[in-house]
Tab-separated table of C-alpha atoms in Angstrom:
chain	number	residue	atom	x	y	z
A	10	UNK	CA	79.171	-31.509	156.357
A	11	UNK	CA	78.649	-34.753	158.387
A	12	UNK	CA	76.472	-36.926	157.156
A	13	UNK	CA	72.894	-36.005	158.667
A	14	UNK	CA	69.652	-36.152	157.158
A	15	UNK	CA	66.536	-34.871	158.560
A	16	UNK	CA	63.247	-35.431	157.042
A	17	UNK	CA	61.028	-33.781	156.555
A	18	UNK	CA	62.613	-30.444	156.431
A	19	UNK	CA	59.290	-28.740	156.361
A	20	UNK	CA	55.729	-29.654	157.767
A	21	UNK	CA	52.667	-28.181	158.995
A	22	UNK	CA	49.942	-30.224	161.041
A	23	UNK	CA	46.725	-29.602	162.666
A	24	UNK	CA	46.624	-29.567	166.424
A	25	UNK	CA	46.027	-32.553	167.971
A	26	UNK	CA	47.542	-34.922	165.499
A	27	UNK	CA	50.556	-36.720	166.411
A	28	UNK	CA	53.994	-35.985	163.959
A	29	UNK	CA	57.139	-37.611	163.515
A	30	UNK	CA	60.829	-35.952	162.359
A	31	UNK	CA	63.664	-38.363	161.583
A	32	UNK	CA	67.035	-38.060	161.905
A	33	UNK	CA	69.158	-40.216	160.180
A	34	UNK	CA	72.687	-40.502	159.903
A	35	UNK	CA	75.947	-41.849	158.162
A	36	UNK	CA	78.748	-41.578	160.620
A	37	UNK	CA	78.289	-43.829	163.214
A	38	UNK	CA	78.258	-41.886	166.025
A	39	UNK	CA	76.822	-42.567	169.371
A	40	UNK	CA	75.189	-40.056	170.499
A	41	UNK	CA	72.319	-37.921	169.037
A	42	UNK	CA	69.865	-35.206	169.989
A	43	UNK	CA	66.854	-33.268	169.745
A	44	UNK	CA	66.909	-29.650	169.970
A	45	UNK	CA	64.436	-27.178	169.321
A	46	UNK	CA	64.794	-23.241	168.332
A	47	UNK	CA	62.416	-20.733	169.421
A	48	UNK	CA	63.102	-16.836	169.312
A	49	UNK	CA	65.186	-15.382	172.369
A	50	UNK	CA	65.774	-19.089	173.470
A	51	UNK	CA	68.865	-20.317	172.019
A	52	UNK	CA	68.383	-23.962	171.220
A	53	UNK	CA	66.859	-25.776	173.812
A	54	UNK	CA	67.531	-29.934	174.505
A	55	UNK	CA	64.023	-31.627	174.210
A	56	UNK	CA	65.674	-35.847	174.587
A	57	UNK	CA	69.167	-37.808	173.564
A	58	UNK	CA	70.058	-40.523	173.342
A	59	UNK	CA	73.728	-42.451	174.183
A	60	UNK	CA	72.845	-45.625	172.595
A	61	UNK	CA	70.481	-47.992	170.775
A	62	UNK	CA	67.473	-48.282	172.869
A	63	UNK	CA	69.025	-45.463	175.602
A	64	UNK	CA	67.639	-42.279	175.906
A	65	UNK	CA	67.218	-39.461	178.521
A	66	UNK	CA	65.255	-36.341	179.069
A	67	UNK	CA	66.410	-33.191	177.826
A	68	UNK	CA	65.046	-29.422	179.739
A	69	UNK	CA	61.717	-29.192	177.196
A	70	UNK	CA	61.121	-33.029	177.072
A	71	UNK	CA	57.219	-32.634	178.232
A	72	UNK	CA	55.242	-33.956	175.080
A	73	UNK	CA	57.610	-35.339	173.289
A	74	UNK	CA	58.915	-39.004	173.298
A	75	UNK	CA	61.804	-40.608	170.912
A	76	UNK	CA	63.108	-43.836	170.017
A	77	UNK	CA	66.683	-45.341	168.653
A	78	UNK	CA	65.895	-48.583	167.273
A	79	UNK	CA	69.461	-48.461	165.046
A	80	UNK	CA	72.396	-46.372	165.302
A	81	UNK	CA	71.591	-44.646	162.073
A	82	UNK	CA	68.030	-43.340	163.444
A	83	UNK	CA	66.484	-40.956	166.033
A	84	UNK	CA	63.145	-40.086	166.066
A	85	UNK	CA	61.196	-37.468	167.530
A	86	UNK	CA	57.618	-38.087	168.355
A	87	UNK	CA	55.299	-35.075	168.778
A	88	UNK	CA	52.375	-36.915	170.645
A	89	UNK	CA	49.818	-35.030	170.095
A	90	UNK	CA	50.916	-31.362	168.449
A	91	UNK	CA	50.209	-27.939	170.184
A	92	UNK	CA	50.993	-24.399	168.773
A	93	UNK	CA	53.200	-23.854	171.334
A	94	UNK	CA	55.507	-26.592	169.281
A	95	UNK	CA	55.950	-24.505	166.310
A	96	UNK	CA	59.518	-24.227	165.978
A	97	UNK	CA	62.655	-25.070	163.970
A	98	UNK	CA	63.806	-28.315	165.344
A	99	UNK	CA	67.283	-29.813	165.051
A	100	UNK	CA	69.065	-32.757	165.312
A	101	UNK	CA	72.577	-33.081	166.291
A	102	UNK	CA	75.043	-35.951	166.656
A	103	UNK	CA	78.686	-36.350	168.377
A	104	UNK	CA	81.062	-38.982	168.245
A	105	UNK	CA	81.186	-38.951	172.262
A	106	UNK	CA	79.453	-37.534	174.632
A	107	UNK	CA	78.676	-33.296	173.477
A	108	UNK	CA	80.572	-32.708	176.716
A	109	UNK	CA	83.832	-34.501	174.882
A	110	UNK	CA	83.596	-34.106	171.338
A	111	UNK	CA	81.989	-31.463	168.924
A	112	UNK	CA	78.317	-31.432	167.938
A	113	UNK	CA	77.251	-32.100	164.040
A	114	UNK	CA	73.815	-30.132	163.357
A	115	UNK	CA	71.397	-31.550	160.342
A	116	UNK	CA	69.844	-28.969	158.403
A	117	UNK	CA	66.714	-28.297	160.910
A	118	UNK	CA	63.085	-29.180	160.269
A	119	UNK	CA	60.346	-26.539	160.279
A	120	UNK	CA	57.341	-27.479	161.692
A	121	UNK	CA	53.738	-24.836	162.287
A	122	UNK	CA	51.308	-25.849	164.260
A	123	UNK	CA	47.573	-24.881	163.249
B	30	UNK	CA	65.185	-22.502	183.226
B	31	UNK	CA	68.186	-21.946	181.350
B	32	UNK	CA	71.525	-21.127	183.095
B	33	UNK	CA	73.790	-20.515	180.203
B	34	UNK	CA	73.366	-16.916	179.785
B	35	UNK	CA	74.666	-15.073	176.849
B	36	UNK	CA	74.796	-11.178	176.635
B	37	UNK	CA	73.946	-8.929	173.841
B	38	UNK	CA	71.423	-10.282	172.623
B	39	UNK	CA	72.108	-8.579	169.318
B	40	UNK	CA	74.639	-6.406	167.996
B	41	UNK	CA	75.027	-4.262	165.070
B	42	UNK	CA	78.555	-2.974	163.973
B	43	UNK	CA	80.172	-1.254	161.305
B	44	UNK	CA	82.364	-3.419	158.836
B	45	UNK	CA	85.429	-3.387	160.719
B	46	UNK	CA	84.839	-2.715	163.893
B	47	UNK	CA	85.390	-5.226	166.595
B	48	UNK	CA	82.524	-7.711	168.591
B	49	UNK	CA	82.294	-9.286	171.918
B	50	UNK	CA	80.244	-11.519	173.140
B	51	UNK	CA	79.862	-13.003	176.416
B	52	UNK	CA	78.563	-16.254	177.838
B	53	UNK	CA	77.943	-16.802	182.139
B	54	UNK	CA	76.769	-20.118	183.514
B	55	UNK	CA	76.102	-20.248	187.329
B	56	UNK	CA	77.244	-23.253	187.759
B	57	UNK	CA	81.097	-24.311	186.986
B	58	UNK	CA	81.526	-25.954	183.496
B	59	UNK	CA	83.579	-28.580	182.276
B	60	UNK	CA	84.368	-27.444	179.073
B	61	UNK	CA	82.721	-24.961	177.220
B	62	UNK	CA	81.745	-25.078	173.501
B	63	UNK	CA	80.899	-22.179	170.570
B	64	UNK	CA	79.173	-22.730	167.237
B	65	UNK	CA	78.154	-19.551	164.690
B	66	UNK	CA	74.654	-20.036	162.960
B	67	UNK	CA	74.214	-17.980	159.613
B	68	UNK	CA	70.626	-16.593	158.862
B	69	UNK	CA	68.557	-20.043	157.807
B	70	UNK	CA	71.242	-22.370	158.668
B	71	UNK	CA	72.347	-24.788	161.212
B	72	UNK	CA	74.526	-24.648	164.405
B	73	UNK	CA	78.155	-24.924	162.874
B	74	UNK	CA	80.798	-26.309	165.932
B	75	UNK	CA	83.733	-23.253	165.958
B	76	UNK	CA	85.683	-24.455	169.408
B	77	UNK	CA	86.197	-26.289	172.451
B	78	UNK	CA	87.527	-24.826	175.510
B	79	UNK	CA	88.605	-26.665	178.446
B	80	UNK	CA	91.250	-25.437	181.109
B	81	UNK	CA	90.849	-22.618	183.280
B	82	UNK	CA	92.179	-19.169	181.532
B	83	UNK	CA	92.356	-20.707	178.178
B	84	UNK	CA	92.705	-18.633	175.190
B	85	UNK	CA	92.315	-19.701	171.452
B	86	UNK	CA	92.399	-17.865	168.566
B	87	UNK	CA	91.478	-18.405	165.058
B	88	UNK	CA	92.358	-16.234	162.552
B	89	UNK	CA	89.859	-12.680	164.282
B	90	UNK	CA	88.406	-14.591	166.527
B	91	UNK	CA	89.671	-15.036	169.796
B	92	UNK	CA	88.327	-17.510	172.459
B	93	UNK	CA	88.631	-16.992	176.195
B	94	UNK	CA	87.851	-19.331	179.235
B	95	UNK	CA	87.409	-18.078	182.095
B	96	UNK	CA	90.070	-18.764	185.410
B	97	UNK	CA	87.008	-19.929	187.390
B	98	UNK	CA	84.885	-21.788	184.540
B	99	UNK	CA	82.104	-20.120	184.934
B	100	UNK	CA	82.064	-17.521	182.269
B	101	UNK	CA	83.586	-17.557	178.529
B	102	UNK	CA	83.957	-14.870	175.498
B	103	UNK	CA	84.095	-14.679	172.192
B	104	UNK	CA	85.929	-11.627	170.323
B	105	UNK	CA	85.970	-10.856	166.393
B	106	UNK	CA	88.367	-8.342	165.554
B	107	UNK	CA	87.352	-5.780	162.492
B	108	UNK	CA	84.286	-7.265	161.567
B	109	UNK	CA	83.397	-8.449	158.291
B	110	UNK	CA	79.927	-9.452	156.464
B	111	UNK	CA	81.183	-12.726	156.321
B	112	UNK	CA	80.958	-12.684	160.059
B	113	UNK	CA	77.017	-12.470	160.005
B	114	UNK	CA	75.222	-14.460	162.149
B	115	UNK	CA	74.457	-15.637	165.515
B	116	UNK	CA	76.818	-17.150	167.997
B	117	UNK	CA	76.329	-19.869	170.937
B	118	UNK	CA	77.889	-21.012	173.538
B	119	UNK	CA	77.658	-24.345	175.032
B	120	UNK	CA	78.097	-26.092	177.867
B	121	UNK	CA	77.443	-29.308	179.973
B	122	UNK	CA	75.488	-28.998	182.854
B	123	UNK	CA	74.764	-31.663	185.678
B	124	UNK	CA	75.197	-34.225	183.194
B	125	UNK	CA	78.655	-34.366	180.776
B	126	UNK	CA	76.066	-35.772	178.075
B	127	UNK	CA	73.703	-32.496	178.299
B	128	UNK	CA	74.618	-29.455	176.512
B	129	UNK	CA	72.779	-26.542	177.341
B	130	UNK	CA	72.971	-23.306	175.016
B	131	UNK	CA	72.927	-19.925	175.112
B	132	UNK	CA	70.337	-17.432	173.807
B	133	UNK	CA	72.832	-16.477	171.514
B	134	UNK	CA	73.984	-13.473	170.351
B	135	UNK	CA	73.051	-11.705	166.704
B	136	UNK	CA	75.630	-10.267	164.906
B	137	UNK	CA	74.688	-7.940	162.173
B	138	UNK	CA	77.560	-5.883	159.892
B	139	UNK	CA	77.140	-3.391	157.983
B	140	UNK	CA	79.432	-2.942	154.667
């Protein structure tokens, strides 16, 4: 598996309160994302980012913001948590753009919503 | 909305029987990707397809793209639990750097 680490792999948080997931990794790559998982929907592209400092929106980006202040970390900022973010969320990574090169998946973090 | 459509939605087979599943995008793709998830794990990459009418096989599974891009398909010949799991497709849209997925299909064999 390529090296990708997210943390944590399991939280639950009160509504309202803002939450953090990292994703770090070893490999140098580029580009990483931020998907999240949801019954019936596949996995869905919340932000990415092509650089340090570059990022772009995703199709589910509303309430959530990230930041890439190294190569080696992405994070995903829940601003201010709903229910309706309850999901398995996963970060990805790819040497070149996803459109060029295969996609490395971390192990998913778990997050509920109360 | 999401305009990588993937049909079933799930499927249940006997061991050995054969599985298709299909993935339409109404837009033309680039390339086209497919990755297998097992029950609790992560989106594992399986292949890459990129010219029009491609075909790729590994081992049972064969990979098809199709002559106008739009549409892909993944076959497993005689299933096997090993094969359990659910199964993307992938492709750029608008933007090379955006992947967009599939719903995915749910492949369940019984022994």
């Amino acid at each position: 598996d390529a090296g990708i680490t997210q943390s944590p792999r399991h939280k639950v948080t009160e509504t309202g309160t803002p939450v953090t997931l990292r994703c770090h990794q070893t490999e140098n790559h580029r580009y990483m994302y931020w998907y999240r998982q949801d019954p019936g929907h596949g996995l869905r592209l919340i932000h990415y980012s092509y650089g340090v400092k570059d990022t772009d929106k995703g199709e589910v980006s509303d309430g959530y913001s990230v930041s890439r202040s190294k190569t080696e970390d992405f994070l995903l900022t829940l601003e201010s948590a709903t229910s309706s973010q309850t999901s398995v969320y996963f970060c990805a990574i790819s040497e070149k753009g996803q459109g060029a090169t295969e996609a490395f998946f971390g192990q998913g973090t778990r997050l509920t919503v109360v | 909305g999401q305009q990588v459509m993937q049909i079933p939605q799930y499927q249940h087979v006997q061991e050995g029987e054969d599985f298709t599943t299909y993935c339409n995008s109404s837009t033309t793709l680039s390339n086209i990707q497919w990755y297998k998830q097992r029950p609790g794990g992560h989106p594992v990459f399986l292949i890459q397809l990129v010219k029009s009418g491609e075909v790729k096989k590994q081992k049972r599974l064969t990979f098809q793209f199709g002559e106008a891009k739009k549409n892909s398909s993944l076959h497993i010949t005689a299933t096997q639990t090993t094969d359990v799991g659910t199964y993307f497709c992938a492709g750029p849209l608008y933007n090379f750097n955006k992947f967009y997925f599939g719903s995915g299909t749910k492949l369940n064999v019984k022994p």
